[in-house]
Amino acid sequence: AQSVTQLDSQVPVFEEAPVELRCNYSSSVSVYLFWYVQYPNQGLQLLLKYLSGSTLVESINGFEAEFNKSQTSFHLRKPSVHISDTAEYFCAVSEDSGAGSYQLTFGKGTKLSVIP
Amino acid sequence: GAVVSQHPSRVICKSGTSVKIECRSLDFQATTMFWYRQFPKKSLMLMATSNEGSKATYEQGVEKDKFLINHASLTLSTLTVTSAHPEDSSFYICSARTDRATDTQYFGPGTRLTVL
């Protein structure tokens, strides 16, 4: 069975500073990896995903994540954060749990707070 | 991109009543929809997986007679919380999957249920 660990529950960072949100996973098979963002009182929005191919994936708003198979990690980074990046970020992993169901397992989330 | 809607966004009901939440995929056909529950400051907990035209698959610990799921068409799934109690108060989020090969789930905005 898969599991996802987000070690940091809260990450405060000053505006225009870089940030890294950590995500580690465990799985016995090949996985797909995702980062979702949740703004207050809203549902989840897909930020970026790794399915196959290049291990470095990027989002349209400057975030990137790198799949590291040997370290079973999928950390999310941004070189310069904005106030609007303040939100909760969830890392998720998907594997075939049987009959092609591919359920998502989420980490507990990391609340990113950008300080002016 | 793929859009998923939920209705209502907020609902307040008295203890003992039933509440129906709708989840619609607006611009794509979703063969699989998922229902999650999110507690305050917690991650998403998968409640059930719903495939169009078949019975939902519930996760361990989720009462299928209390949380009735119907996936009547490729664009609509409903969750009915029967005989709701205050402990059922939560944020319920649905997601819909487009193409199993890409394994991307698109999430609805969520429904805040408050049971008095």
PDB file of N, CA and C in Angstrom, chain A residues 15-67:
ATOM      1  N   GLU A  15       8.032  37.076   1.198  1.00  0.00           N
ATOM      2  CA  GLU A  15       7.758  37.294  -0.219  1.00  0.00           C
ATOM      3  C   GLU A  15       9.063  37.433  -0.996  1.00  0.00           C
ATOM      4  N   GLU A  16       9.098  36.840  -2.172  1.00  0.00           N
ATOM      5  CA  GLU A  16      10.228  36.824  -3.098  1.00  0.00           C
ATOM      6  C   GLU A  16      11.354  35.895  -2.653  1.00  0.00           C
ATOM      7  N   ALA A  17      11.192  35.214  -1.552  1.00  0.00           N
ATOM      8  CA  ALA A  17      12.180  34.225  -1.125  1.00  0.00           C
ATOM      9  C   ALA A  17      11.865  32.882  -1.777  1.00  0.00           C
ATOM     10  N   PRO A  18      12.853  31.990  -1.860  1.00  0.00           N
ATOM     11  CA  PRO A  18      12.584  30.658  -2.410  1.00  0.00           C
ATOM     12  C   PRO A  18      11.919  29.766  -1.361  1.00  0.00           C
ATOM     13  N   VAL A  19      11.251  28.717  -1.838  1.00  0.00           N
ATOM     14  CA  VAL A  19      10.592  27.784  -0.918  1.00  0.00           C
ATOM     15  C   VAL A  19      10.686  26.365  -1.460  1.00  0.00           C
ATOM     16  N   GLU A  20      10.771  25.425  -0.543  1.00  0.00           N
ATOM     17  CA  GLU A  20      10.701  24.005  -0.908  1.00  0.00           C
ATOM     18  C   GLU A  20       9.726  23.320   0.040  1.00  0.00           C
ATOM     19  N   LEU A  21       8.760  22.645  -0.520  1.00  0.00           N
ATOM     20  CA  LEU A  21       7.809  21.855   0.256  1.00  0.00           C
ATOM     21  C   LEU A  21       8.143  20.387   0.013  1.00  0.00           C
ATOM     22  N   ARG A  22       8.405  19.678   1.086  1.00  0.00           N
ATOM     23  CA  ARG A  22       8.910  18.326   0.953  1.00  0.00           C
ATOM     24  C   ARG A  22       7.796  17.281   0.908  1.00  0.00           C
ATOM     25  N   CYS A  23       8.038  16.257   0.094  1.00  0.00           N
ATOM     26  CA  CYS A  23       7.099  15.151  -0.033  1.00  0.00           C
ATOM     27  C   CYS A  23       7.883  13.870  -0.266  1.00  0.00           C
ATOM     28  N   ASN A  24       7.623  12.893   0.557  1.00  0.00           N
ATOM     29  CA  ASN A  24       8.190  11.554   0.369  1.00  0.00           C
ATOM     30  C   ASN A  24       7.056  10.544   0.306  1.00  0.00           C
ATOM     31  N   TYR A  25       7.278   9.499  -0.436  1.00  0.00           N
ATOM     32  CA  TYR A  25       6.229   8.501  -0.584  1.00  0.00           C
ATOM     33  C   TYR A  25       6.813   7.105  -0.425  1.00  0.00           C
ATOM     34  N   SER A  26       5.934   6.162  -0.193  1.00  0.00           N
ATOM     35  CA  SER A  26       6.345   4.767  -0.177  1.00  0.00           C
ATOM     36  C   SER A  26       5.352   3.982  -1.010  1.00  0.00           C
ATOM     37  N   SER A  27       5.892   3.116  -1.842  1.00  0.00           N
ATOM     38  CA  SER A  27       5.054   2.295  -2.696  1.00  0.00           C
ATOM     39  C   SER A  27       5.879   1.136  -3.201  1.00  0.00           C
ATOM     40  N   SER A  28       5.221   0.036  -3.450  1.00  0.00           N
ATOM     41  CA  SER A  28       5.930  -1.153  -3.923  1.00  0.00           C
ATOM     42  C   SER A  28       5.900  -1.281  -5.437  1.00  0.00           C
ATOM     43  N   VAL A  29       5.173  -0.381  -6.090  1.00  0.00           N
ATOM     44  CA  VAL A  29       5.060  -0.448  -7.542  1.00  0.00           C
ATOM     45  C   VAL A  29       5.302   0.938  -8.129  1.00  0.00           C
ATOM     46  N   SER A  30       5.234   1.002  -9.433  1.00  0.00           N
ATOM     47  CA  SER A  30       5.384   2.299 -10.085  1.00  0.00           C
ATOM     48  C   SER A  30       4.213   3.203  -9.716  1.00  0.00           C
ATOM     49  N   VAL A  31       4.515   4.478  -9.562  1.00  0.00           N
ATOM     50  CA  VAL A  31       3.484   5.404  -9.126  1.00  0.00           C
ATOM     51  C   VAL A  31       3.413   6.613 -10.035  1.00  0.00           C
ATOM     52  N   TYR A  32       2.301   7.293  -9.908  1.00  0.00           N
ATOM     53  CA  TYR A  32       2.150   8.617 -10.489  1.00  0.00           C
ATOM     54  C   TYR A  32       2.125   9.603  -9.315  1.00  0.00           C
ATOM     55  N   LEU A  33       2.670  10.783  -9.519  1.00  0.00           N
ATOM     56  CA  LEU A  33       2.807  11.740  -8.417  1.00  0.00           C
ATOM     57  C   LEU A  33       2.185  13.080  -8.779  1.00  0.00           C
ATOM     58  N   PHE A  34       1.573  13.715  -7.801  1.00  0.00           N
ATOM     59  CA  PHE A  34       0.823  14.937  -8.036  1.00  0.00           C
ATOM     60  C   PHE A  34       1.071  15.936  -6.898  1.00  0.00           C
ATOM     61  N   TRP A  35       0.960  17.211  -7.241  1.00  0.00           N
ATOM     62  CA  TRP A  35       0.825  18.268  -6.246  1.00  0.00           C
ATOM     63  C   TRP A  35      -0.471  19.015  -6.545  1.00  0.00           C
ATOM     64  N   TYR A  36      -1.276  19.164  -5.496  1.00  0.00           N
ATOM     65  CA  TYR A  36      -2.504  19.935  -5.587  1.00  0.00           C
ATOM     66  C   TYR A  36      -2.401  21.130  -4.644  1.00  0.00           C
ATOM     67  N   VAL A  37      -3.090  22.226  -4.998  1.00  0.00           N
ATOM     68  CA  VAL A  37      -3.128  23.410  -4.153  1.00  0.00           C
ATOM     69  C   VAL A  37      -4.585  23.685  -3.781  1.00  0.00           C
ATOM     70  N   GLN A  38      -4.774  24.067  -2.524  1.00  0.00           N
ATOM     71  CA  GLN A  38      -6.119  24.384  -2.048  1.00  0.00           C
ATOM     72  C   GLN A  38      -6.100  25.766  -1.418  1.00  0.00           C
ATOM     73  N   TYR A  39      -6.841  26.677  -2.018  1.00  0.00           N
ATOM     74  CA  TYR A  39      -6.996  28.007  -1.451  1.00  0.00           C
ATOM     75  C   TYR A  39      -8.135  27.973  -0.429  1.00  0.00           C
ATOM     76  N   PRO A  40      -8.182  28.911   0.499  1.00  0.00           N
ATOM     77  CA  PRO A  40      -9.189  28.866   1.574  1.00  0.00           C
ATOM     78  C   PRO A  40     -10.606  28.681   1.049  1.00  0.00           C
ATOM     79  N   ASN A  41     -11.297  27.733   1.634  1.00  0.00           N
ATOM     80  CA  ASN A  41     -12.704  27.450   1.333  1.00  0.00           C
ATOM     81  C   ASN A  41     -12.945  27.055  -0.119  1.00  0.00           C
ATOM     82  N   GLN A  42     -11.949  26.496  -0.728  1.00  0.00           N
ATOM     83  CA  GLN A  42     -12.091  26.028  -2.105  1.00  0.00           C
ATOM     84  C   GLN A  42     -11.667  24.571  -2.210  1.00  0.00           C
ATOM     85  N   GLY A  43     -11.987  23.958  -3.351  1.00  0.00           N
ATOM     86  CA  GLY A  43     -11.541  22.601  -3.604  1.00  0.00           C
ATOM     87  C   GLY A  43     -10.098  22.571  -4.055  1.00  0.00           C
ATOM     88  N   LEU A  44      -9.638  21.425  -4.439  1.00  0.00           N
ATOM     89  CA  LEU A  44      -8.249  21.247  -4.843  1.00  0.00           C
ATOM     90  C   LEU A  44      -8.063  21.536  -6.325  1.00  0.00           C
ATOM     91  N   GLN A  45      -6.957  22.147  -6.635  1.00  0.00           N
ATOM     92  CA  GLN A  45      -6.606  22.404  -8.024  1.00  0.00           C
ATOM     93  C   GLN A  45      -5.287  21.700  -8.325  1.00  0.00           C
ATOM     94  N   LEU A  46      -5.217  21.028  -9.456  1.00  0.00           N
ATOM     95  CA  LEU A  46      -3.986  20.353  -9.841  1.00  0.00           C
ATOM     96  C   LEU A  46      -2.914  21.391 -10.160  1.00  0.00           C
ATOM     97  N   LEU A  47      -1.773  21.249  -9.519  1.00  0.00           N
ATOM     98  CA  LEU A  47      -0.662  22.163  -9.744  1.00  0.00           C
ATOM     99  C   LEU A  47       0.299  21.595 -10.786  1.00  0.00           C
ATOM    100  N   LEU A  48       0.708  20.367 -10.579  1.00  0.00           N
ATOM    101  CA  LEU A  48       1.555  19.689 -11.546  1.00  0.00           C
ATOM    102  C   LEU A  48       1.526  18.191 -11.259  1.00  0.00           C
ATOM    103  N   LYS A  49       2.046  17.415 -12.204  1.00  0.00           N
ATOM    104  CA  LYS A  49       2.009  15.965 -12.061  1.00  0.00           C
ATOM    105  C   LYS A  49       3.196  15.333 -12.765  1.00  0.00           C
ATOM    106  N   TYR A  50       3.583  14.180 -12.254  1.00  0.00           N
ATOM    107  CA  TYR A  50       4.593  13.358 -12.905  1.00  0.00           C
ATOM    108  C   TYR A  50       3.959  12.016 -13.246  1.00  0.00           C
ATOM    109  N   LEU A  51       3.988  11.689 -14.528  1.00  0.00           N
ATOM    110  CA  LEU A  51       3.473  10.392 -14.970  1.00  0.00           C
ATOM    111  C   LEU A  51       4.602   9.522 -15.495  1.00  0.00           C
ATOM    112  N   SER A  52       5.446  10.118 -16.328  1.00  0.00           N
ATOM    113  CA  SER A  52       6.586   9.403 -16.887  1.00  0.00           C
ATOM    114  C   SER A  52       7.463  10.420 -17.595  1.00  0.00           C
ATOM    115  N   GLY A  53       8.598   9.965 -18.115  1.00  0.00           N
ATOM    116  CA  GLY A  53       9.455  10.858 -18.883  1.00  0.00           C
ATOM    117  C   GLY A  53      10.346  11.713 -18.003  1.00  0.00           C
ATOM    118  N   SER A  54      10.502  12.972 -18.346  1.00  0.00           N
ATOM    119  CA  SER A  54      11.383  13.875 -17.611  1.00  0.00           C
ATOM    120  C   SER A  54      11.004  13.921 -16.136  1.00  0.00           C
ATOM    121  N   THR A  55      12.005  13.823 -15.283  1.00  0.00           N
ATOM    122  CA  THR A  55      11.723  13.799 -13.845  1.00  0.00           C
ATOM    123  C   THR A  55      11.436  15.182 -13.286  1.00  0.00           C
ATOM    124  N   LEU A  56      11.700  16.214 -14.050  1.00  0.00           N
ATOM    125  CA  LEU A  56      11.423  17.581 -13.606  1.00  0.00           C
ATOM    126  C   LEU A  56      10.164  18.071 -14.307  1.00  0.00           C
ATOM    127  N   VAL A  57       9.173  18.413 -13.523  1.00  0.00           N
ATOM    128  CA  VAL A  57       7.921  18.904 -14.086  1.00  0.00           C
ATOM    129  C   VAL A  57       7.661  20.310 -13.570  1.00  0.00           C
ATOM    130  N   GLU A  58       7.005  21.105 -14.388  1.00  0.00           N
ATOM    131  CA  GLU A  58       6.784  22.505 -14.047  1.00  0.00           C
ATOM    132  C   GLU A  58       5.320  22.874 -14.168  1.00  0.00           C
ATOM    133  N   SER A  59       4.923  23.879 -13.383  1.00  0.00           N
ATOM    134  CA  SER A  59       3.565  24.408 -13.494  1.00  0.00           C
ATOM    135  C   SER A  59       3.621  25.758 -14.198  1.00  0.00           C
ATOM    136  N   ILE A  60       2.454  26.275 -14.544  1.00  0.00           N
ATOM    137  CA  ILE A  60       2.420  27.538 -15.288  1.00  0.00           C
ATOM    138  C   ILE A  60       2.712  28.738 -14.401  1.00  0.00           C
ATOM    139  N   ASN A  61       2.641  28.579 -13.084  1.00  0.00           N
ATOM    140  CA  ASN A  61       2.862  29.725 -12.200  1.00  0.00           C
ATOM    141  C   ASN A  61       4.198  29.644 -11.465  1.00  0.00           C
ATOM    142  N   GLY A  62       5.170  28.971 -12.056  1.00  0.00           N
ATOM    143  CA  GLY A  62       6.530  29.039 -11.545  1.00  0.00           C
ATOM    144  C   GLY A  62       6.954  27.946 -10.588  1.00  0.00           C
ATOM    145  N   PHE A  63       6.038  27.063 -10.195  1.00  0.00           N
ATOM    146  CA  PHE A  63       6.426  25.944  -9.344  1.00  0.00           C
ATOM    147  C   PHE A  63       7.046  24.825 -10.193  1.00  0.00           C
ATOM    148  N   GLU A  64       7.898  24.043  -9.563  1.00  0.00           N
ATOM    149  CA  GLU A  64       8.448  22.869 -10.208  1.00  0.00           C
ATOM    150  C   GLU A  64       8.643  21.778  -9.159  1.00  0.00           C
ATOM    151  N   ALA A  65       8.640  20.545  -9.624  1.00  0.00           N
ATOM    152  CA  ALA A  65       8.866  19.421  -8.723  1.00  0.00           C
ATOM    153  C   ALA A  65       9.719  18.400  -9.450  1.00  0.00           C
ATOM    154  N   GLU A  66      10.556  17.718  -8.711  1.00  0.00           N
ATOM    155  CA  GLU A  66      11.440  16.729  -9.309  1.00  0.00           C
ATOM    156  C   GLU A  66      11.213  15.367  -8.677  1.00  0.00           C
ATOM    157  N   PHE A  67      10.957  14.398  -9.528  1.00  0.00           N
ATOM    158  CA  PHE A  67      10.770  13.022  -9.086  1.00  0.00           C
ATOM    159  C   PHE A  67      12.138  12.389  -8.879  1.00  0.00           C
TER     160      PHE A  67
END
